[in-house]
mmCIF file of C-alpha atoms in Angstrom:
data_model
loop_
_atom_site.group_PDB
_atom_site.id
_atom_site.type_symbol
_atom_site.label_atom_id
_atom_site.label_comp_id
_atom_site.label_asym_id
_atom_site.label_seq_id
_atom_site.Cartn_x
_atom_site.Cartn_y
_atom_site.Cartn_z
ATOM 1 C CA MET N 1 37.757 28.429 75.746
ATOM 2 C CA ARG N 2 40.101 28.943 73.526
ATOM 3 C CA ALA N 3 38.936 31.331 70.168
ATOM 4 C CA VAL N 4 41.183 33.000 67.198
ATOM 5 C CA ARG N 5 40.415 36.520 67.587
ATOM 6 C CA PHE N 6 41.950 39.137 65.532
ATOM 7 C CA HIS N 7 42.189 42.792 67.025
ATOM 8 C CA GLY N 8 43.017 45.296 63.828
ATOM 9 C CA PHE N 9 43.129 44.542 60.421
ATOM 10 C CA GLY N 10 46.058 43.442 58.718
ATOM 11 C CA PRO N 11 47.934 40.021 57.680
ATOM 12 C CA ALA N 12 47.322 35.534 58.359
ATOM 13 C CA ASP N 13 49.791 37.109 61.346
ATOM 14 C CA VAL N 14 46.855 39.323 63.004
ATOM 15 C CA LEU N 15 45.069 35.679 64.274
ATOM 16 C CA GLY N 16 45.948 35.038 67.426
ATOM 17 C CA VAL N 17 43.806 32.277 70.197
ATOM 18 C CA GLU N 18 42.720 34.049 73.675
ATOM 19 C CA GLU N 19 40.851 32.674 76.527
ATOM 20 C CA VAL N 20 36.921 33.912 75.812
ATOM 21 C CA PRO N 21 33.689 33.674 78.264
ATOM 22 C CA GLU N 22 31.972 30.509 76.942
ATOM 23 C CA PRO N 23 29.064 31.758 74.873
ATOM 24 C CA VAL N 24 25.537 31.258 76.331
ATOM 25 C CA PRO N 25 22.811 29.891 73.660
ATOM 26 C CA GLY N 26 19.201 32.147 73.893
ATOM 27 C CA PRO N 27 15.751 31.416 72.749
ATOM 28 C CA GLY N 28 16.135 29.041 69.288
ATOM 29 C CA GLN N 29 19.675 28.483 70.153
ATOM 30 C CA VAL N 30 21.990 25.500 71.097
ATOM 31 C CA LEU N 31 24.899 24.864 72.670
ATOM 32 C CA VAL N 32 27.766 22.663 70.873
ATOM 33 C CA ARG N 33 31.230 21.948 71.905
ATOM 34 C CA VAL N 34 32.998 22.298 67.921
ATOM 35 C CA THR N 35 34.447 19.433 65.971
ATOM 36 C CA ALA N 36 35.320 20.732 63.421
ATOM 37 C CA ILE N 37 36.144 24.749 61.524
ATOM 38 C CA GLY N 38 35.296 25.019 57.830
ATOM 39 C CA VAL N 39 37.278 27.703 56.511
ATOM 40 C CA ASN N 40 36.207 29.876 53.237
ATOM 41 C CA TYR N 41 38.505 32.148 51.539
ATOM 42 C CA GLY N 42 35.940 35.400 52.530
ATOM 43 C CA GLU N 43 36.827 35.499 56.120
ATOM 44 C CA THR N 44 40.562 36.249 54.512
ATOM 45 C CA LEU N 45 39.004 39.007 53.235
ATOM 46 C CA ILE N 46 37.357 40.573 56.157
ATOM 47 C CA ARG N 47 40.033 39.200 58.150
ATOM 48 C CA SER N 48 42.626 42.525 55.993
ATOM 49 C CA GLY N 49 39.766 44.365 56.469
ATOM 50 C CA LYS N 50 39.242 44.090 52.334
ATOM 51 C CA ALA N 51 36.082 42.664 52.546
ATOM 52 C CA THR N 52 33.983 46.197 52.738
ATOM 53 C CA GLU N 53 35.879 47.269 49.630
ATOM 54 C CA VAL N 54 34.136 44.225 46.979
ATOM 55 C CA VAL N 55 31.196 44.549 49.566
ATOM 56 C CA PRO N 56 30.144 46.949 50.694
ATOM 57 C CA TRP N 57 27.278 46.649 52.784
ATOM 58 C CA TYR N 58 29.535 44.835 55.523
ATOM 59 C CA ASP N 59 29.802 46.484 58.393
ATOM 60 C CA LEU N 60 32.849 44.815 60.127
ATOM 61 C CA ALA N 61 35.263 45.776 62.523
ATOM 62 C CA PRO N 62 37.938 43.347 63.874
ATOM 63 C CA GLY N 63 37.292 40.487 66.536
ATOM 64 C CA ALA N 64 35.497 36.951 66.044
ATOM 65 C CA LEU N 65 35.609 35.325 62.811
ATOM 66 C CA GLY N 66 32.549 33.396 62.653
ATOM 67 C CA GLY N 67 31.480 30.398 59.876
ATOM 68 C CA GLU N 68 30.264 27.255 59.510
ATOM 69 C CA VAL N 69 31.225 25.061 61.972
ATOM 70 C CA VAL N 70 30.406 20.789 63.196
ATOM 71 C CA GLY N 71 29.694 20.322 66.976
ATOM 72 C CA VAL N 72 27.968 17.981 69.584
ATOM 73 C CA THR N 73 25.182 19.001 71.636
ATOM 74 C CA GLU N 74 25.116 17.513 75.394
ATOM 75 C CA ASP N 75 22.862 15.355 74.150
ATOM 76 C CA GLY N 76 24.773 13.774 71.567
ATOM 77 C CA ARG N 77 23.605 15.053 68.594
ATOM 78 C CA ARG N 78 26.217 15.862 65.917
ATOM 79 C CA LEU N 79 25.364 19.260 64.393
ATOM 80 C CA ILE N 80 26.280 21.437 61.029
ATOM 81 C CA GLY N 81 25.865 25.411 60.802
ATOM 82 C CA PHE N 82 26.526 28.893 60.710
ATOM 83 C CA ALA N 83 28.951 29.589 64.182
ATOM 84 C CA LEU N 84 25.834 32.383 65.836
ATOM 85 C CA GLY N 85 29.025 34.780 66.741
ATOM 86 C CA GLU N 86 32.743 32.706 67.603
ATOM 87 C CA GLY N 87 33.157 30.593 64.511
ATOM 88 C CA TYR N 88 36.617 29.863 65.094
ATOM 89 C CA ALA N 89 36.275 28.015 68.974
ATOM 90 C CA GLU N 90 36.419 25.472 71.147
ATOM 91 C CA LEU N 91 31.923 26.181 71.584
ATOM 92 C CA ALA N 92 29.669 27.472 69.362
ATOM 93 C CA VAL N 93 26.125 28.135 69.713
ATOM 94 C CA LEU N 94 23.961 27.379 66.729
ATOM 95 C CA PRO N 95 20.656 27.366 65.732
ATOM 96 C CA GLU N 96 17.609 25.334 66.926
ATOM 97 C CA ASP N 97 17.124 24.099 63.618
ATOM 98 C CA ALA N 98 20.979 23.474 62.234
ATOM 99 C CA VAL N 99 21.195 20.184 60.801
ATOM 100 C CA GLU N 100 22.449 16.982 61.997
ATOM 101 C CA VAL N 101 24.955 15.075 59.655
ATOM 102 C CA PRO N 102 24.805 12.019 58.496
ATOM 103 C CA ASP N 103 26.538 9.047 60.422
ATOM 104 C CA ASP N 104 28.506 8.452 56.416
ATOM 105 C CA LEU N 105 30.065 12.058 56.498
ATOM 106 C CA SER N 106 32.924 12.669 58.538
ATOM 107 C CA ASP N 107 33.130 16.536 59.687
ATOM 108 C CA HIS N 108 35.142 17.189 57.489
ATOM 109 C CA GLU N 109 33.620 15.733 54.222
ATOM 110 C CA ALA N 110 30.365 17.556 55.866
ATOM 111 C CA LEU N 111 32.162 21.091 55.734
ATOM 112 C CA ALA N 112 33.544 20.615 52.124
ATOM 113 C CA LEU N 113 29.677 19.769 51.224
ATOM 114 C CA TYR N 114 27.126 22.440 53.993
ATOM 115 C CA LEU N 115 28.309 26.067 52.225
ATOM 116 C CA GLN N 116 30.343 24.769 48.883
ATOM 117 C CA GLY N 117 27.746 21.926 47.954
ATOM 118 C CA ALA N 118 24.803 23.727 48.724
ATOM 119 C CA THR N 119 25.796 26.941 46.525
ATOM 120 C CA ALA N 120 26.862 24.684 43.244
ATOM 121 C CA ILE N 121 23.960 23.251 43.642
ATOM 122 C CA ALA N 122 22.309 26.428 44.047
ATOM 123 C CA ALA N 123 24.286 27.695 41.218
ATOM 124 C CA VAL N 124 23.552 25.160 38.073
ATOM 125 C CA ASP N 125 19.616 25.940 38.836
ATOM 126 C CA ALA N 126 19.793 29.570 38.720
ATOM 127 C CA VAL N 127 21.382 29.277 35.466
ATOM 128 C CA ARG N 128 18.569 26.385 34.200
ATOM 129 C CA LEU N 129 22.208 24.779 32.925
ATOM 130 C CA ALA N 130 21.316 22.157 30.303
ATOM 131 C CA ALA N 131 22.394 19.249 28.893
ATOM 132 C CA GLY N 132 24.545 19.715 25.792
ATOM 133 C CA GLU N 133 25.264 23.399 26.866
ATOM 134 C CA ARG N 134 29.459 24.082 27.817
ATOM 135 C CA ALA N 135 30.138 25.857 31.108
ATOM 136 C CA LEU N 136 33.111 27.911 32.539
ATOM 137 C CA VAL N 137 33.596 27.415 35.832
ATOM 138 C CA GLU N 138 36.073 28.837 37.730
ATOM 139 C CA ALA N 139 38.906 28.056 39.881
ATOM 140 C CA ALA N 140 37.820 24.651 39.562
ATOM 141 C CA ALA N 141 40.063 22.919 41.982
ATOM 142 C CA GLY N 142 38.598 25.340 44.669
ATOM 143 C CA GLY N 143 36.073 24.536 47.505
ATOM 144 C CA VAL N 144 32.772 25.325 44.946
ATOM 145 C CA GLY N 145 34.680 24.881 42.076
ATOM 146 C CA SER N 146 35.345 20.916 42.612
ATOM 147 C CA LEU N 147 32.085 20.657 43.572
ATOM 148 C CA LEU N 148 30.455 22.405 40.208
ATOM 149 C CA VAL N 149 32.621 20.767 37.824
ATOM 150 C CA GLN N 150 30.951 17.217 38.916
ATOM 151 C CA VAL N 151 27.204 18.878 39.531
ATOM 152 C CA ALA N 152 27.756 20.651 35.344
ATOM 153 C CA ALA N 153 28.633 17.396 34.291
ATOM 154 C CA ARG N 154 25.748 15.346 35.793
ATOM 155 C CA ALA N 155 23.219 17.718 34.198
ATOM 156 C CA GLY N 156 24.701 16.992 30.604
ATOM 157 C CA ALA N 157 27.001 20.150 29.936
ATOM 158 C CA THR N 158 30.150 19.791 29.078
ATOM 159 C CA VAL N 159 32.560 21.737 31.552
ATOM 160 C CA VAL N 160 35.488 23.679 30.614
ATOM 161 C CA ALA N 161 37.627 23.828 33.871
ATOM 162 C CA ALA N 162 39.442 26.957 34.921
ATOM 163 C CA ALA N 163 42.157 26.868 37.443
ATOM 164 C CA ARG N 164 46.261 28.102 38.380
ATOM 165 C CA GLY N 165 48.610 24.807 37.774
ATOM 166 C CA GLU N 166 48.624 21.469 36.166
ATOM 167 C CA ARG N 167 48.079 19.821 39.570
ATOM 168 C CA LYS N 168 44.640 21.652 40.007
ATOM 169 C CA LEU N 169 43.819 20.911 35.723
ATOM 170 C CA ALA N 170 44.473 17.291 36.733
ATOM 171 C CA LEU N 171 42.072 17.558 39.901
ATOM 172 C CA ALA N 172 39.891 19.457 37.798
ATOM 173 C CA ARG N 173 40.082 16.282 35.107
ATOM 174 C CA ASP N 174 39.329 13.427 37.729
ATOM 175 C CA LEU N 175 36.885 15.452 38.737
ATOM 176 C CA GLY N 176 35.033 15.370 35.033
ATOM 177 C CA ALA N 177 36.019 18.445 33.604
ATOM 178 C CA HIS N 178 35.697 17.771 29.709
ATOM 179 C CA GLU N 179 38.194 20.820 28.979
ATOM 180 C CA VAL N 180 40.935 22.516 31.419
ATOM 181 C CA VAL N 181 42.568 26.197 30.584
ATOM 182 C CA ASP N 182 45.124 26.977 33.031
ATOM 183 C CA TYR N 183 43.559 31.390 33.793
ATOM 184 C CA GLY N 184 46.957 31.842 34.743
ATOM 185 C CA GLU N 185 47.696 32.256 31.522
ATOM 186 C CA PRO N 186 47.678 36.357 30.500
ATOM 187 C CA ASP N 187 45.804 34.327 26.469
ATOM 188 C CA TRP N 188 43.463 31.823 28.158
ATOM 189 C CA PRO N 189 40.790 33.245 26.954
ATOM 190 C CA ALA N 190 41.901 33.195 23.462
ATOM 191 C CA LEU N 191 41.628 28.683 24.081
ATOM 192 C CA VAL N 192 38.813 28.582 25.070
ATOM 193 C CA GLU N 193 35.716 28.872 22.609
ATOM 194 C CA PRO N 194 32.369 30.535 23.803
ATOM 195 C CA VAL N 195 29.946 29.088 26.423
ATOM 196 C CA ASP N 196 26.524 29.408 27.603
ATOM 197 C CA VAL N 197 27.797 29.012 31.206
ATOM 198 C CA ALA N 198 30.110 30.925 33.384
ATOM 199 C CA PHE N 199 29.845 30.672 36.959
ATOM 200 C CA SER N 200 32.478 32.905 38.696
ATOM 201 C CA SER N 201 33.946 33.867 42.308
ATOM 202 C CA VAL N 202 37.038 35.407 41.289
ATOM 203 C CA GLY N 203 35.967 38.897 40.139
ATOM 204 C CA GLY N 204 37.724 41.300 38.640
ATOM 205 C CA ALA N 205 39.549 40.803 35.417
ATOM 206 C CA ALA N 206 39.444 37.434 35.609
ATOM 207 C CA GLY N 207 35.536 37.763 35.676
ATOM 208 C CA ARG N 208 35.117 40.171 33.246
ATOM 209 C CA GLN N 209 37.205 37.403 30.559
ATOM 210 C CA SER N 210 34.899 34.726 31.838
ATOM 211 C CA PHE N 211 31.592 37.366 30.642
ATOM 212 C CA GLU N 212 33.490 38.224 27.415
ATOM 213 C CA LEU N 213 33.319 34.068 26.787
ATOM 214 C CA LEU N 214 29.523 34.405 27.175
ATOM 215 C CA ARG N 215 27.830 33.279 23.814
ATOM 216 C CA ASP N 216 25.792 36.584 22.608
ATOM 217 C CA GLY N 217 21.945 36.551 23.204
ATOM 218 C CA VAL N 218 21.666 33.590 25.584
ATOM 219 C CA GLY N 219 24.558 33.672 27.943
ATOM 220 C CA ARG N 220 24.383 33.342 31.310
ATOM 221 C CA MET N 221 26.789 33.794 34.275
ATOM 222 C CA ALA N 222 26.125 32.858 37.552
ATOM 223 C CA VAL N 223 28.616 34.983 40.401
ATOM 224 C CA PHE N 224 29.039 33.820 43.530
ATOM 225 C CA GLY N 225 32.257 35.641 44.931
ATOM 226 C CA PHE N 226 35.379 37.700 44.378
ATOM 227 C CA ALA N 227 38.098 35.840 45.212
ATOM 228 C CA SER N 228 40.571 37.918 43.855
ATOM 229 C CA GLY N 229 39.293 40.380 46.475
ATOM 230 C CA GLU N 230 38.116 42.491 43.212
ATOM 231 C CA PRO N 231 34.284 43.032 42.591
ATOM 232 C CA LEU N 232 33.309 42.170 39.105
ATOM 233 C CA ASP N 233 34.267 44.152 36.120
ATOM 234 C CA VAL N 234 31.490 44.208 34.052
ATOM 235 C CA THR N 235 29.013 47.010 33.384
ATOM 236 C CA ALA N 236 25.146 47.829 32.927
ATOM 237 C CA ALA N 237 26.507 48.997 29.702
ATOM 238 C CA ASP N 238 27.531 45.126 28.809
ATOM 239 C CA VAL N 239 25.430 42.950 29.840
ATOM 240 C CA PHE N 240 22.856 45.274 27.959
ATOM 241 C CA ARG N 241 25.550 44.916 24.544
ATOM 242 C CA LYS N 242 26.288 40.903 24.882
ATOM 243 C CA GLY N 243 22.327 40.686 25.482
ATOM 244 C CA VAL N 244 23.367 37.596 28.406
ATOM 245 C CA ALA N 245 22.247 37.495 32.104
ATOM 246 C CA LEU N 246 24.062 37.914 35.219
ATOM 247 C CA VAL N 247 22.916 36.205 38.409
ATOM 248 C CA GLY N 248 24.337 36.917 41.537
ATOM 249 C CA PHE N 249 22.866 35.331 44.867
ATOM 250 C CA GLY N 250 24.895 35.311 48.326
ATOM 251 C CA ILE N 251 24.746 32.034 51.083
ATOM 252 C CA PRO N 252 22.386 29.741 50.066
ATOM 253 C CA ILE N 253 21.750 27.912 52.980
ATOM 254 C CA THR N 254 18.165 26.008 53.754
ATOM 255 C CA PRO N 255 18.324 23.228 55.487
ATOM 256 C CA ALA N 256 16.317 21.860 52.077
ATOM 257 C CA ASN N 257 19.634 23.291 50.456
ATOM 258 C CA VAL N 258 21.940 21.492 52.669
ATOM 259 C CA ARG N 259 20.371 17.944 53.255
ATOM 260 C CA ARG N 260 20.227 18.067 48.894
ATOM 261 C CA ALA N 261 23.720 18.920 49.500
ATOM 262 C CA PHE N 262 24.624 15.842 51.873
ATOM 263 C CA THR N 263 22.350 13.390 49.110
ATOM 264 C CA SER N 264 24.128 13.787 46.038
ATOM 265 C CA GLY N 265 26.723 11.564 45.964
ATOM 266 C CA LEU N 266 28.760 14.773 45.092
ATOM 267 C CA ARG N 267 32.890 13.832 45.910
ATOM 268 C CA PRO N 268 33.486 16.595 48.403
ATOM 269 C CA VAL N 269 37.757 17.197 47.850
ATOM 270 C CA LEU N 270 39.250 17.672 51.681
ATOM 271 C CA GLY N 271 42.090 20.031 51.720
ATOM 272 C CA GLU N 272 44.048 20.363 54.958
ATOM 273 C CA ALA N 273 43.249 19.511 58.323
ATOM 274 C CA LEU N 274 44.526 22.234 60.854
ATOM 275 C CA PRO N 275 45.030 22.972 65.058
ATOM 276 C CA LEU N 276 42.851 25.237 65.619
ATOM 277 C CA ALA N 277 46.329 27.652 66.848
ATOM 278 C CA ASP N 278 47.165 27.261 62.881
ATOM 279 C CA ALA N 279 44.603 29.232 61.746
ATOM 280 C CA ALA N 280 46.534 31.961 60.436
ATOM 281 C CA ARG N 281 48.923 29.239 58.528
ATOM 282 C CA ALA N 282 44.429 28.256 56.984
ATOM 283 C CA HIS N 283 44.346 31.878 55.667
ATOM 284 C CA GLU N 284 47.664 31.920 54.486
ATOM 285 C CA LEU N 285 47.184 28.695 52.338
ATOM 286 C CA LEU N 286 44.130 30.286 51.098
ATOM 287 C CA GLU N 287 45.544 33.670 50.228
ATOM 288 C CA GLY N 288 48.351 31.595 48.696
ATOM 289 C CA ARG N 289 46.697 29.448 46.047
ATOM 290 C CA ALA N 290 47.888 27.181 47.596
ATOM 291 C CA THR N 291 45.450 24.370 48.199
ATOM 292 C CA THR N 292 42.348 21.762 46.796
ATOM 293 C CA GLY N 293 39.307 21.735 48.524
ATOM 294 C CA LYS N 294 37.718 22.667 51.696
ATOM 295 C CA VAL N 295 40.221 23.698 54.372
ATOM 296 C CA VAL N 296 39.019 23.019 57.974
ATOM 297 C CA LEU N 297 40.273 23.548 61.316
ATOM 298 C CA VAL N 298 40.389 20.693 64.473
ATOM 299 C CA PRO N 299 39.984 22.652 68.412
#
């Protein structure tokens, strides 16, 4: 089968398509013929070698890239899940309890709601967002951010969407944001009133700026990513000084969370759909912040 591999950390062009042996499912696993592959920013960090700088507990080496896939089993079931091994490939192995995709969702829509939708819903739950509160969403036109805007607005919050460029700000408004701010501008925090909750997926200096916008004594920040390639620039002393709470979590994927995302009625934003051979291009688009919504590869 064809699969995307890389043999050394580096820029997107280290990715290439190769012929590799077909995977063999073990006990509790199922083989699927892949029909669509979700591409996530975290995979660009893995490919570049930066992931271990941000999350040093990752033990990563060049080779295959995994991720979420939609595929069809031999008996015709359309499943979605994280590939066990090769993910950017024509065939993949999934856990036997992988979730079946509802008929009313396309592959692209399902991938846009799978990891990102479950994350958005879990993040809002984690900070106990309440009606009437102000909520700041970083990267508000991205895969998670575009869904967070909707979930937070549905919860009755005043949503402040932070994104780069008028095209992305317009999308955030269309999705229900009450206020928008371009966080590519150096003075953007001065344009935002304090918030009760911040949803942080960028890390680095931008994450620190969001943290400082939290209301002292009551603010909460959900941290679920470092798209800048830098860890969140906040110390325990900073948390103590402001009297706020930081909530961090990894991948909140359970069958129940996924089904909740699939039946939520959220509007997924669909980005580019590219051939498997264009995996490098997909990574370049993500790294260049040139995308909105979910990017997928099609074998």
